[in-house]
Amino acid sequence: MATFNRLMNIDEANPAGNVHGGQLLRFMSDDAGYVAALRHLNKDAKGKFNAALGTVSKTAFHAPVHVGDLVTARAEVLSASAHSLVVHVDLWAESLMTGHRRLTNSTDAIYVALDANEASGLKVSSDRIPHVEHVDHEKEQHGQEVYREHLLARQDEKQSAAELKRRFKEEQWTASLGHVLLPTDCAPTNRTAKGGRIIKLMDEVGAVAAWRHSRTNCVTASIETLRFRKPLHLGDLVSLRARPTYASSKSLEVEIIVETASPITGESHIAAHAFFVFVALDENGTAIKLPPLDSYSEEAEARYNERKANQIKNRK
């Protein structure tokens, strides 16, 4: 388990004055989740394991975080498989003026266990991961369900990689963003990008696509499963592209693809892919109706209907 506290400053705000959703995700995954994973992995064998963020599953934004709030991220390991851990992270925000404390964000993340003593720092460890001792069986079952969904998603990864690359290169996108990976973006242990840093960039390019569609302030409401397919290395040229794929009256789904390329060899890979959901707000912070998309696929409509059914189920 790991708990982190942090005071939210003005340099972490979005144009509406609330804390940037991508910044919160970075705090949850690169700090709290990562530390919880490392503590569990190395509790019996000190210095044997490192960890890398592999998947972020169904992240929820329950309430906004304001500049001046004290946020607390609490991460707990739910389950362990042969090579990975499921970590649940909750983020709470406290107003220091009123003392009001509220749950603002929740996510489940899967961290891959790496061999800390291997030269590249990227080799999946062959050593046995410590078992998770649980008192709360509901948490254990939840972690196992998250991992089962992760395995199902991986079955289509090889087949979909080529299609994602084709779409990234050939189709039209509403927003794009370029970034060179610097040392501050990377883990100190293996010179690869920290997952939270890439998620923040994805949130930024997704917000641009949402703003261009709605022509008003948009904030992140949730993230469907986000998978990291390839590592991103120090010095790589990272390209991100985003476009709206489905709009209801209250929310906008945005697809985001991340490509990473070596400036030395020119070789490129699709590094990450996800669907972010945004809501549009007026100047008072109230959710407003979104304009419809000119066209959308049956697949996008099916994702929306599934998400809506899950929201109704979770309210019961």
PDB file of C-alpha atoms in Angstrom:
ATOM      1  CA  MET A   1       0.000   0.000   0.000  1.00  0.00           C
ATOM      2  CA  ALA A   2       1.131   3.571  -0.649  1.00  0.00           C
ATOM      3  CA  THR A   3      -0.283   6.987   0.276  1.00  0.00           C
ATOM      4  CA  PHE A   4       0.831  10.313  -1.193  1.00  0.00           C
ATOM      5  CA  ASN A   5      -0.226  13.862  -0.334  1.00  0.00           C
ATOM      6  CA  ARG A   6       0.210  16.877  -2.571  1.00  0.00           C
ATOM      7  CA  LEU A   7      -0.988  20.484  -2.586  1.00  0.00           C
ATOM      8  CA  MET A   8      -2.438  21.519  -5.952  1.00  0.00           C
ATOM      9  CA  ASN A   9      -0.855  24.667  -7.398  1.00  0.00           C
ATOM     10  CA  ILE A  10      -1.855  27.058 -10.179  1.00  0.00           C
ATOM     11  CA  ASP A  11       0.666  25.583 -12.622  1.00  0.00           C
ATOM     12  CA  GLU A  12      -1.380  22.347 -12.575  1.00  0.00           C
ATOM     13  CA  ALA A  13      -4.650  24.009 -13.625  1.00  0.00           C
ATOM     14  CA  ASN A  14      -6.578  23.746 -16.887  1.00  0.00           C
ATOM     15  CA  PRO A  15      -8.095  26.807 -18.622  1.00  0.00           C
ATOM     16  CA  ALA A  16     -11.218  26.537 -16.453  1.00  0.00           C
ATOM     17  CA  GLY A  17      -9.130  26.846 -13.290  1.00  0.00           C
ATOM     18  CA  ASN A  18      -9.541  23.267 -12.069  1.00  0.00           C
ATOM     19  CA  VAL A  19      -6.621  20.862 -11.812  1.00  0.00           C
ATOM     20  CA  HIS A  20      -5.725  19.229 -15.139  1.00  0.00           C
ATOM     21  CA  GLY A  21      -7.102  15.682 -15.300  1.00  0.00           C
ATOM     22  CA  GLY A  22      -3.907  14.425 -16.906  1.00  0.00           C
ATOM     23  CA  GLN A  23      -1.886  15.786 -14.002  1.00  0.00           C
ATOM     24  CA  LEU A  24      -4.042  13.844 -11.537  1.00  0.00           C
ATOM     25  CA  LEU A  25      -3.632  10.653 -13.553  1.00  0.00           C
ATOM     26  CA  ARG A  26       0.116  11.151 -13.606  1.00  0.00           C
ATOM     27  CA  PHE A  27       0.168  11.544  -9.821  1.00  0.00           C
ATOM     28  CA  MET A  28      -1.966   8.418  -9.356  1.00  0.00           C
ATOM     29  CA  SER A  29      -0.007   6.139 -11.707  1.00  0.00           C
ATOM     30  CA  ASP A  30       3.600   7.390 -11.574  1.00  0.00           C
ATOM     31  CA  ASP A  31       3.660   8.026  -7.827  1.00  0.00           C
ATOM     32  CA  ALA A  32       1.088   6.164  -5.728  1.00  0.00           C
ATOM     33  CA  GLY A  33       0.444   3.153  -7.967  1.00  0.00           C
ATOM     34  CA  TYR A  34       4.098   2.681  -8.871  1.00  0.00           C
ATOM     35  CA  VAL A  35       5.273   2.816  -5.250  1.00  0.00           C
ATOM     36  CA  ALA A  36       2.575   0.368  -4.106  1.00  0.00           C
ATOM     37  CA  ALA A  37       3.637  -2.053  -6.856  1.00  0.00           C
ATOM     38  CA  LEU A  38       7.344  -1.767  -5.992  1.00  0.00           C
ATOM     39  CA  ARG A  39       6.743  -2.243  -2.276  1.00  0.00           C
ATOM     40  CA  HIS A  40       4.776  -5.413  -2.866  1.00  0.00           C
ATOM     41  CA  LEU A  41       7.171  -6.858  -5.447  1.00  0.00           C
ATOM     42  CA  ASN A  42      10.252  -6.353  -3.273  1.00  0.00           C
ATOM     43  CA  LYS A  43       8.820  -7.128   0.158  1.00  0.00           C
ATOM     44  CA  ASP A  44      10.514 -10.556   0.237  1.00  0.00           C
ATOM     45  CA  ALA A  45      13.388 -10.120  -2.249  1.00  0.00           C
ATOM     46  CA  LYS A  46      14.908  -6.668  -1.902  1.00  0.00           C
ATOM     47  CA  GLY A  47      16.042  -5.057  -5.143  1.00  0.00           C
ATOM     48  CA  LYS A  48      14.979  -7.918  -7.417  1.00  0.00           C
ATOM     49  CA  PHE A  49      11.995  -6.282  -9.153  1.00  0.00           C
ATOM     50  CA  ASN A  50      11.176  -3.057 -10.952  1.00  0.00           C
ATOM     51  CA  ALA A  51       7.709  -2.219 -12.291  1.00  0.00           C
ATOM     52  CA  ALA A  52       6.246  -0.628 -15.415  1.00  0.00           C
ATOM     53  CA  LEU A  53       2.696   0.555 -16.058  1.00  0.00           C
ATOM     54  CA  GLY A  54       1.081  -1.759 -18.599  1.00  0.00           C
ATOM     55  CA  THR A  55      -2.655  -1.037 -18.569  1.00  0.00           C
ATOM     56  CA  VAL A  56      -5.004   1.536 -17.072  1.00  0.00           C
ATOM     57  CA  SER A  57      -8.529   0.170 -16.732  1.00  0.00           C
ATOM     58  CA  LYS A  58     -11.713   2.252 -16.659  1.00  0.00           C
ATOM     59  CA  THR A  59     -10.650   5.415 -14.879  1.00  0.00           C
ATOM     60  CA  ALA A  60     -13.478   7.468 -13.350  1.00  0.00           C
ATOM     61  CA  PHE A  61     -13.540  11.210 -12.614  1.00  0.00           C
ATOM     62  CA  HIS A  62     -16.107  11.663  -9.827  1.00  0.00           C
ATOM     63  CA  ALA A  63     -15.591  15.347  -9.001  1.00  0.00           C
ATOM     64  CA  PRO A  64     -13.264  18.222  -9.959  1.00  0.00           C
ATOM     65  CA  VAL A  65     -10.104  19.037  -8.023  1.00  0.00           C
ATOM     66  CA  HIS A  66      -9.480  22.729  -7.382  1.00  0.00           C
ATOM     67  CA  VAL A  67      -6.277  24.722  -7.106  1.00  0.00           C
ATOM     68  CA  GLY A  68      -5.445  24.907  -3.398  1.00  0.00           C
ATOM     69  CA  ASP A  69      -6.899  21.480  -2.593  1.00  0.00           C
ATOM     70  CA  LEU A  70      -4.795  18.950  -0.726  1.00  0.00           C
ATOM     71  CA  VAL A  71      -5.023  15.678  -2.650  1.00  0.00           C
ATOM     72  CA  THR A  72      -4.322  12.257  -1.215  1.00  0.00           C
ATOM     73  CA  ALA A  73      -3.670   9.285  -3.495  1.00  0.00           C
ATOM     74  CA  ARG A  74      -4.076   5.873  -1.877  1.00  0.00           C
ATOM     75  CA  ALA A  75      -2.916   2.803  -3.815  1.00  0.00           C
ATOM     76  CA  GLU A  76      -3.496  -0.823  -2.854  1.00  0.00           C
ATOM     77  CA  VAL A  77      -2.401  -4.052  -4.560  1.00  0.00           C
ATOM     78  CA  LEU A  78      -5.488  -6.205  -5.195  1.00  0.00           C
ATOM     79  CA  SER A  79      -4.113  -9.297  -6.917  1.00  0.00           C
ATOM     80  CA  ALA A  80      -1.001 -10.828  -8.449  1.00  0.00           C
ATOM     81  CA  SER A  81      -0.503 -13.053 -11.487  1.00  0.00           C
ATOM     82  CA  ALA A  82       2.660 -14.683 -12.826  1.00  0.00           C
ATOM     83  CA  HIS A  83       4.172 -11.445 -14.141  1.00  0.00           C
ATOM     84  CA  SER A  84       1.945  -8.541 -13.087  1.00  0.00           C
ATOM     85  CA  LEU A  85      -0.022  -6.834 -10.329  1.00  0.00           C
ATOM     86  CA  VAL A  86      -3.439  -5.177 -10.263  1.00  0.00           C
ATOM     87  CA  VAL A  87      -3.309  -1.960  -8.233  1.00  0.00           C
ATOM     88  CA  HIS A  88      -6.363   0.112  -7.288  1.00  0.00           C
ATOM     89  CA  VAL A  89      -5.834   3.843  -6.737  1.00  0.00           C
ATOM     90  CA  ASP A  90      -8.303   6.309  -5.199  1.00  0.00           C
ATOM     91  CA  LEU A  91      -7.713  10.053  -5.148  1.00  0.00           C
ATOM     92  CA  TRP A  92      -9.296  12.260  -2.480  1.00  0.00           C
ATOM     93  CA  ALA A  93      -9.313  16.055  -2.451  1.00  0.00           C
ATOM     94  CA  GLU A  94      -9.647  18.202   0.672  1.00  0.00           C
ATOM     95  CA  SER A  95     -10.499  21.886   0.760  1.00  0.00           C
ATOM     96  CA  LEU A  96      -8.172  23.380   3.357  1.00  0.00           C
ATOM     97  CA  MET A  97     -10.568  26.317   3.810  1.00  0.00           C
ATOM     98  CA  THR A  98     -13.675  24.273   4.669  1.00  0.00           C
ATOM     99  CA  GLY A  99     -12.265  20.859   5.552  1.00  0.00           C
ATOM    100  CA  HIS A 100     -14.612  19.202   3.039  1.00  0.00           C
ATOM    101  CA  ARG A 101     -13.103  15.983   1.675  1.00  0.00           C
ATOM    102  CA  ARG A 102     -14.388  14.112  -1.375  1.00  0.00           C
ATOM    103  CA  LEU A 103     -13.483  11.184  -3.631  1.00  0.00           C
ATOM    104  CA  THR A 104     -12.491  12.636  -7.002  1.00  0.00           C
ATOM    105  CA  ASN A 105     -10.843   9.866  -9.039  1.00  0.00           C
ATOM    106  CA  SER A 106     -10.581   6.072  -9.108  1.00  0.00           C
ATOM    107  CA  THR A 107      -8.651   3.708 -11.341  1.00  0.00           C
ATOM    108  CA  ASP A 108      -7.358   0.167 -11.637  1.00  0.00           C
ATOM    109  CA  ALA A 109      -3.877  -0.209 -13.104  1.00  0.00           C
ATOM    110  CA  ILE A 110      -1.818  -3.230 -14.090  1.00  0.00           C
ATOM    111  CA  TYR A 111       1.928  -3.042 -13.469  1.00  0.00           C
ATOM    112  CA  VAL A 112       4.308  -5.500 -15.119  1.00  0.00           C
ATOM    113  CA  ALA A 113       7.116  -6.950 -12.979  1.00  0.00           C
ATOM    114  CA  LEU A 114      10.535  -6.322 -14.557  1.00  0.00           C
ATOM    115  CA  ASP A 115      13.944  -7.790 -13.754  1.00  0.00           C
ATOM    116  CA  ALA A 116      15.744  -4.980 -11.917  1.00  0.00           C
ATOM    117  CA  ASN A 117      19.152  -6.581 -12.493  1.00  0.00           C
ATOM    118  CA  GLU A 118      18.887  -7.073 -16.267  1.00  0.00           C
ATOM    119  CA  ALA A 119      20.936  -4.614 -18.355  1.00  0.00           C
ATOM    120  CA  SER A 120      18.135  -3.084 -20.446  1.00  0.00           C
ATOM    121  CA  GLY A 121      15.754  -2.826 -17.506  1.00  0.00           C
ATOM    122  CA  LEU A 122      12.899  -3.945 -19.779  1.00  0.00           C
ATOM    123  CA  LYS A 123      12.966  -7.716 -19.398  1.00  0.00           C
ATOM    124  CA  VAL A 124       9.889  -9.203 -17.760  1.00  0.00           C
ATOM    125  CA  SER A 125      11.010 -10.957 -14.599  1.00  0.00           C
ATOM    126  CA  SER A 126      10.869 -14.756 -14.490  1.00  0.00           C
ATOM    127  CA  ASP A 127      10.890 -14.776 -10.689  1.00  0.00           C
ATOM    128  CA  ARG A 128       7.748 -15.558  -8.759  1.00  0.00           C
ATOM    129  CA  ILE A 129       5.747 -12.516  -7.659  1.00  0.00           C
ATOM    130  CA  PRO A 130       4.787 -12.446  -3.962  1.00  0.00           C
ATOM    131  CA  HIS A 131       1.224 -13.571  -3.268  1.00  0.00           C
ATOM    132  CA  VAL A 132      -1.294 -10.949  -2.131  1.00  0.00           C
ATOM    133  CA  GLU A 133      -2.602 -11.756   1.333  1.00  0.00           C
ATOM    134  CA  HIS A 134      -6.210 -10.573   1.450  1.00  0.00           C
ATOM    135  CA  VAL A 135      -8.732 -10.095   4.199  1.00  0.00           C
ATOM    136  CA  ASP A 136     -11.215  -8.416   1.852  1.00  0.00           C
ATOM    137  CA  HIS A 137     -12.268 -11.057  -0.688  1.00  0.00           C
ATOM    138  CA  GLU A 138     -14.362  -8.564  -2.680  1.00  0.00           C
ATOM    139  CA  LYS A 139     -11.220  -6.587  -3.451  1.00  0.00           C
ATOM    140  CA  GLU A 140      -9.404  -9.754  -4.462  1.00  0.00           C
ATOM    141  CA  GLN A 141     -12.244 -10.774  -6.788  1.00  0.00           C
ATOM    142  CA  HIS A 142     -12.322  -7.301  -8.306  1.00  0.00           C
ATOM    143  CA  GLY A 143      -8.589  -7.455  -9.006  1.00  0.00           C
ATOM    144  CA  GLN A 144      -8.937 -10.862 -10.639  1.00  0.00           C
ATOM    145  CA  GLU A 145     -11.778  -9.595 -12.844  1.00  0.00           C
ATOM    146  CA  VAL A 146      -9.675  -6.621 -13.959  1.00  0.00           C
ATOM    147  CA  TYR A 147      -6.881  -9.007 -14.896  1.00  0.00           C
ATOM    148  CA  ARG A 148      -9.240 -11.312 -16.835  1.00  0.00           C
ATOM    149  CA  GLU A 149     -10.455  -8.346 -18.884  1.00  0.00           C
ATOM    150  CA  HIS A 150      -6.822  -7.413 -19.489  1.00  0.00           C
ATOM    151  CA  LEU A 151      -6.063 -10.889 -20.873  1.00  0.00           C
ATOM    152  CA  LEU A 152      -9.079 -10.776 -23.198  1.00  0.00           C
ATOM    153  CA  ALA A 153      -7.966  -7.407 -24.571  1.00  0.00           C
ATOM    154  CA  ARG A 154      -4.459  -8.727 -25.239  1.00  0.00           C
ATOM    155  CA  GLN A 155      -5.772 -11.493 -27.495  1.00  0.00           C
ATOM    156  CA  ASP A 156      -6.526  -8.970 -30.253  1.00  0.00           C
ATOM    157  CA  GLU A 157      -3.392  -6.867 -29.783  1.00  0.00           C
ATOM    158  CA  LYS A 158      -1.268  -8.333 -32.585  1.00  0.00           C
ATOM    159  CA  GLN A 159      -4.116  -8.250 -35.070  1.00  0.00           C
ATOM    160  CA  SER A 160      -5.075  -4.660 -34.232  1.00  0.00           C
ATOM    161  CA  ALA A 161      -1.553  -3.159 -34.207  1.00  0.00           C
ATOM    162  CA  ALA A 162      -1.286  -3.045 -37.998  1.00  0.00           C
ATOM    163  CA  GLU A 163      -4.783  -1.585 -38.314  1.00  0.00           C
ATOM    164  CA  LEU A 164      -4.036   1.115 -35.729  1.00  0.00           C
ATOM    165  CA  LYS A 165      -0.857   2.070 -37.568  1.00  0.00           C
ATOM    166  CA  ARG A 166      -2.715   2.271 -40.891  1.00  0.00           C
ATOM    167  CA  ARG A 167      -5.396   4.511 -39.401  1.00  0.00           C
ATOM    168  CA  PHE A 168      -2.784   6.668 -37.676  1.00  0.00           C
ATOM    169  CA  LYS A 169      -1.018   7.285 -40.998  1.00  0.00           C
ATOM    170  CA  GLU A 170      -3.886   7.422 -43.481  1.00  0.00           C
ATOM    171  CA  GLU A 171      -7.029   8.733 -41.803  1.00  0.00           C
ATOM    172  CA  GLN A 172      -7.963  12.268 -40.765  1.00  0.00           C
ATOM    173  CA  TRP A 173      -7.573  13.401 -37.170  1.00  0.00           C
ATOM    174  CA  THR A 174      -8.939  16.464 -35.377  1.00  0.00           C
ATOM    175  CA  ALA A 175      -5.921  17.155 -33.172  1.00  0.00           C
ATOM    176  CA  SER A 176      -2.252  16.213 -33.092  1.00  0.00           C
ATOM    177  CA  LEU A 177       0.622  16.744 -30.678  1.00  0.00           C
ATOM    178  CA  GLY A 178       4.358  16.124 -30.931  1.00  0.00           C
ATOM    179  CA  HIS A 179       6.818  15.638 -28.078  1.00  0.00           C
ATOM    180  CA  VAL A 180      10.452  14.627 -27.620  1.00  0.00           C
ATOM    181  CA  LEU A 181      10.968  12.370 -24.603  1.00  0.00           C
ATOM    182  CA  LEU A 182      13.303  14.102 -22.144  1.00  0.00           C
ATOM    183  CA  PRO A 183      14.952  12.767 -18.974  1.00  0.00           C
ATOM    184  CA  THR A 184      12.185  14.312 -16.847  1.00  0.00           C
ATOM    185  CA  ASP A 185       9.636  12.207 -18.763  1.00  0.00           C
ATOM    186  CA  CYS A 186      11.438   8.937 -18.060  1.00  0.00           C
ATOM    187  CA  ALA A 187      11.926   6.481 -15.234  1.00  0.00           C
ATOM    188  CA  PRO A 188      15.425   6.768 -13.718  1.00  0.00           C
ATOM    189  CA  THR A 189      15.907   3.001 -13.759  1.00  0.00           C
ATOM    190  CA  ASN A 190      15.559   2.145 -17.467  1.00  0.00           C
ATOM    191  CA  ARG A 191      15.345   5.419 -19.465  1.00  0.00           C
ATOM    192  CA  THR A 192      11.828   4.687 -20.728  1.00  0.00           C
ATOM    193  CA  ALA A 193       8.830   6.989 -20.450  1.00  0.00           C
ATOM    194  CA  LYS A 194       6.765   6.894 -17.278  1.00  0.00           C
ATOM    195  CA  GLY A 195       3.222   5.816 -18.070  1.00  0.00           C
ATOM    196  CA  GLY A 196       1.618   8.760 -16.313  1.00  0.00           C
ATOM    197  CA  ARG A 197       3.571  11.232 -18.435  1.00  0.00           C
ATOM    198  CA  ILE A 198       2.191   9.676 -21.626  1.00  0.00           C
ATOM    199  CA  ILE A 199      -1.337   9.608 -20.188  1.00  0.00           C
ATOM    200  CA  LYS A 200      -1.073  13.338 -19.478  1.00  0.00           C
ATOM    201  CA  LEU A 201      -0.081  13.992 -23.109  1.00  0.00           C
ATOM    202  CA  MET A 202      -3.005  11.849 -24.278  1.00  0.00           C
ATOM    203  CA  ASP A 203      -5.369  13.819 -22.061  1.00  0.00           C
ATOM    204  CA  GLU A 204      -4.076  17.069 -23.546  1.00  0.00           C
ATOM    205  CA  VAL A 205      -4.476  16.079 -27.200  1.00  0.00           C
ATOM    206  CA  GLY A 206      -7.873  14.523 -26.435  1.00  0.00           C
ATOM    207  CA  ALA A 207      -9.043  17.756 -24.820  1.00  0.00           C
ATOM    208  CA  VAL A 208      -8.004  19.715 -27.919  1.00  0.00           C
ATOM    209  CA  ALA A 209     -10.128  17.422 -30.091  1.00  0.00           C
ATOM    210  CA  ALA A 210     -13.061  17.786 -27.677  1.00  0.00           C
ATOM    211  CA  TRP A 211     -12.760  21.579 -27.563  1.00  0.00           C
ATOM    212  CA  ARG A 212     -12.667  21.823 -31.337  1.00  0.00           C
ATOM    213  CA  HIS A 213     -15.877  19.829 -31.564  1.00  0.00           C
ATOM    214  CA  SER A 214     -17.789  21.597 -28.786  1.00  0.00           C
ATOM    215  CA  ARG A 215     -16.204  25.087 -28.949  1.00  0.00           C
ATOM    216  CA  THR A 216     -16.330  25.311 -25.170  1.00  0.00           C
ATOM    217  CA  ASN A 217     -14.412  24.104 -22.129  1.00  0.00           C
ATOM    218  CA  CYS A 218     -14.234  20.304 -21.923  1.00  0.00           C
ATOM    219  CA  VAL A 219     -13.034  18.173 -19.028  1.00  0.00           C
ATOM    220  CA  THR A 220     -12.182  14.489 -18.766  1.00  0.00           C
ATOM    221  CA  ALA A 221     -15.007  12.327 -17.398  1.00  0.00           C
ATOM    222  CA  SER A 222     -13.572   8.824 -17.786  1.00  0.00           C
ATOM    223  CA  ILE A 223     -11.082   6.677 -19.657  1.00  0.00           C
ATOM    224  CA  GLU A 224     -11.864   3.342 -21.212  1.00  0.00           C
ATOM    225  CA  THR A 225      -9.085   0.748 -20.983  1.00  0.00           C
ATOM    226  CA  LEU A 226      -5.717   2.221 -21.981  1.00  0.00           C
ATOM    227  CA  ARG A 227      -2.992  -0.218 -23.009  1.00  0.00           C
ATOM    228  CA  PHE A 228       0.699   0.443 -23.477  1.00  0.00           C
ATOM    229  CA  ARG A 229       1.765  -1.739 -26.412  1.00  0.00           C
ATOM    230  CA  LYS A 230       5.438  -0.772 -26.741  1.00  0.00           C
ATOM    231  CA  PRO A 231       7.934   1.055 -24.486  1.00  0.00           C
ATOM    232  CA  LEU A 232       8.816   4.654 -25.317  1.00  0.00           C
ATOM    233  CA  HIS A 233      12.524   5.452 -24.960  1.00  0.00           C
ATOM    234  CA  LEU A 234      14.457   8.544 -23.944  1.00  0.00           C
ATOM    235  CA  GLY A 235      14.937  10.740 -27.034  1.00  0.00           C
ATOM    236  CA  ASP A 236      12.075   9.159 -29.005  1.00  0.00           C
ATOM    237  CA  LEU A 237       9.822  11.364 -31.107  1.00  0.00           C
ATOM    238  CA  VAL A 238       6.294  10.870 -29.796  1.00  0.00           C
ATOM    239  CA  SER A 239       3.306  11.702 -32.007  1.00  0.00           C
ATOM    240  CA  LEU A 240      -0.249  11.727 -30.657  1.00  0.00           C
ATOM    241  CA  ARG A 241      -3.460  12.015 -32.675  1.00  0.00           C
ATOM    242  CA  ALA A 242      -7.049  12.347 -31.490  1.00  0.00           C
ATOM    243  CA  ARG A 243     -10.551  12.619 -32.942  1.00  0.00           C
ATOM    244  CA  PRO A 244     -14.142  12.412 -31.674  1.00  0.00           C
ATOM    245  CA  THR A 245     -15.761   9.060 -32.391  1.00  0.00           C
ATOM    246  CA  TYR A 246     -19.157   9.331 -30.682  1.00  0.00           C
ATOM    247  CA  ALA A 247     -21.271  12.054 -29.080  1.00  0.00           C
ATOM    248  CA  SER A 248     -24.327  11.770 -26.874  1.00  0.00           C
ATOM    249  CA  SER A 249     -26.143  14.829 -25.580  1.00  0.00           C
ATOM    250  CA  LYS A 250     -23.872  14.958 -22.519  1.00  0.00           C
ATOM    251  CA  SER A 251     -20.561  13.279 -23.359  1.00  0.00           C
ATOM    252  CA  LEU A 252     -18.043  12.983 -26.168  1.00  0.00           C
ATOM    253  CA  GLU A 253     -15.876   9.933 -26.814  1.00  0.00           C
ATOM    254  CA  VAL A 254     -12.427  10.703 -28.244  1.00  0.00           C
ATOM    255  CA  GLU A 255     -10.077   8.100 -29.699  1.00  0.00           C
ATOM    256  CA  ILE A 256      -6.350   8.668 -29.116  1.00  0.00           C
ATOM    257  CA  ILE A 257      -3.402   6.840 -30.686  1.00  0.00           C
ATOM    258  CA  VAL A 258       0.239   7.309 -29.664  1.00  0.00           C
ATOM    259  CA  GLU A 259       3.140   6.520 -31.998  1.00  0.00           C
ATOM    260  CA  THR A 260       6.776   6.489 -30.919  1.00  0.00           C
ATOM    261  CA  ALA A 261       9.707   6.699 -33.346  1.00  0.00           C
ATOM    262  CA  SER A 262      13.462   6.473 -32.951  1.00  0.00           C
ATOM    263  CA  PRO A 263      15.184   9.580 -34.397  1.00  0.00           C
ATOM    264  CA  ILE A 264      18.249   7.415 -35.110  1.00  0.00           C
ATOM    265  CA  THR A 265      16.747   4.428 -36.931  1.00  0.00           C
ATOM    266  CA  GLY A 266      13.428   5.938 -37.978  1.00  0.00           C
ATOM    267  CA  GLU A 267      11.651   2.799 -36.780  1.00  0.00           C
ATOM    268  CA  SER A 268       8.189   3.543 -35.397  1.00  0.00           C
ATOM    269  CA  HIS A 269       5.604   1.661 -33.330  1.00  0.00           C
ATOM    270  CA  ILE A 270       2.120   2.233 -31.982  1.00  0.00           C
ATOM    271  CA  ALA A 271       2.845   2.704 -28.279  1.00  0.00           C
ATOM    272  CA  ALA A 272      -0.607   3.271 -26.770  1.00  0.00           C
ATOM    273  CA  HIS A 273      -4.287   3.488 -27.666  1.00  0.00           C
ATOM    274  CA  ALA A 274      -7.375   4.492 -25.693  1.00  0.00           C
ATOM    275  CA  PHE A 275     -10.785   6.131 -25.693  1.00  0.00           C
ATOM    276  CA  PHE A 276     -11.245   9.148 -23.404  1.00  0.00           C
ATOM    277  CA  VAL A 277     -14.690  10.540 -22.531  1.00  0.00           C
ATOM    278  CA  PHE A 278     -15.143  14.301 -22.112  1.00  0.00           C
ATOM    279  CA  VAL A 279     -18.034  16.496 -20.981  1.00  0.00           C
ATOM    280  CA  ALA A 280     -18.594  20.106 -22.063  1.00  0.00           C
ATOM    281  CA  LEU A 281     -19.042  22.858 -19.466  1.00  0.00           C
ATOM    282  CA  ASP A 282     -20.326  26.421 -19.641  1.00  0.00           C
ATOM    283  CA  GLU A 283     -18.639  29.399 -17.974  1.00  0.00           C
ATOM    284  CA  ASN A 284     -20.253  28.422 -14.641  1.00  0.00           C
ATOM    285  CA  GLY A 285     -18.950  24.867 -14.769  1.00  0.00           C
ATOM    286  CA  THR A 286     -22.348  23.356 -15.588  1.00  0.00           C
ATOM    287  CA  ALA A 287     -22.547  20.490 -18.072  1.00  0.00           C
ATOM    288  CA  ILE A 288     -24.109  21.546 -21.358  1.00  0.00           C
ATOM    289  CA  LYS A 289     -25.471  19.776 -24.428  1.00  0.00           C
ATOM    290  CA  LEU A 290     -22.956  18.696 -27.034  1.00  0.00           C
ATOM    291  CA  PRO A 291     -23.415  19.067 -30.783  1.00  0.00           C
ATOM    292  CA  PRO A 292     -23.819  15.737 -32.609  1.00  0.00           C
ATOM    293  CA  LEU A 293     -21.131  14.229 -34.809  1.00  0.00           C
ATOM    294  CA  ASP A 294     -21.701  14.249 -38.541  1.00  0.00           C
ATOM    295  CA  SER A 295     -21.057  10.511 -38.639  1.00  0.00           C
ATOM    296  CA  TYR A 296     -19.978   7.672 -36.364  1.00  0.00           C
ATOM    297  CA  SER A 297     -19.433   3.926 -36.603  1.00  0.00           C
ATOM    298  CA  GLU A 298     -21.644   1.150 -35.236  1.00  0.00           C
ATOM    299  CA  GLU A 299     -18.679   0.098 -33.082  1.00  0.00           C
ATOM    300  CA  ALA A 300     -18.530   3.558 -31.459  1.00  0.00           C
ATOM    301  CA  GLU A 301     -22.273   3.501 -30.773  1.00  0.00           C
ATOM    302  CA  ALA A 302     -21.953   0.039 -29.205  1.00  0.00           C
ATOM    303  CA  ARG A 303     -19.167   1.290 -26.898  1.00  0.00           C
ATOM    304  CA  TYR A 304     -21.369   4.208 -25.822  1.00  0.00           C
ATOM    305  CA  ASN A 305     -24.363   1.951 -25.097  1.00  0.00           C
ATOM    306  CA  GLU A 306     -22.174  -0.440 -23.090  1.00  0.00           C
ATOM    307  CA  ARG A 307     -20.699   2.439 -21.083  1.00  0.00           C
ATOM    308  CA  LYS A 308     -24.191   3.841 -20.399  1.00  0.00           C
ATOM    309  CA  ALA A 309     -25.433   0.417 -19.230  1.00  0.00           C
ATOM    310  CA  ASN A 310     -22.446   0.105 -16.880  1.00  0.00           C
ATOM    311  CA  GLN A 311     -23.151   3.555 -15.426  1.00  0.00           C
ATOM    312  CA  ILE A 312     -26.766   2.571 -14.709  1.00  0.00           C
ATOM    313  CA  LYS A 313     -25.611  -0.722 -13.171  1.00  0.00           C
ATOM    314  CA  ASN A 314     -23.088   1.052 -10.914  1.00  0.00           C
ATOM    315  CA  ARG A 315     -25.779   3.399  -9.549  1.00  0.00           C
ATOM    316  CA  LYS A 316     -27.862   0.479  -8.245  1.00  0.00           C
TER     317      LYS A 316
END
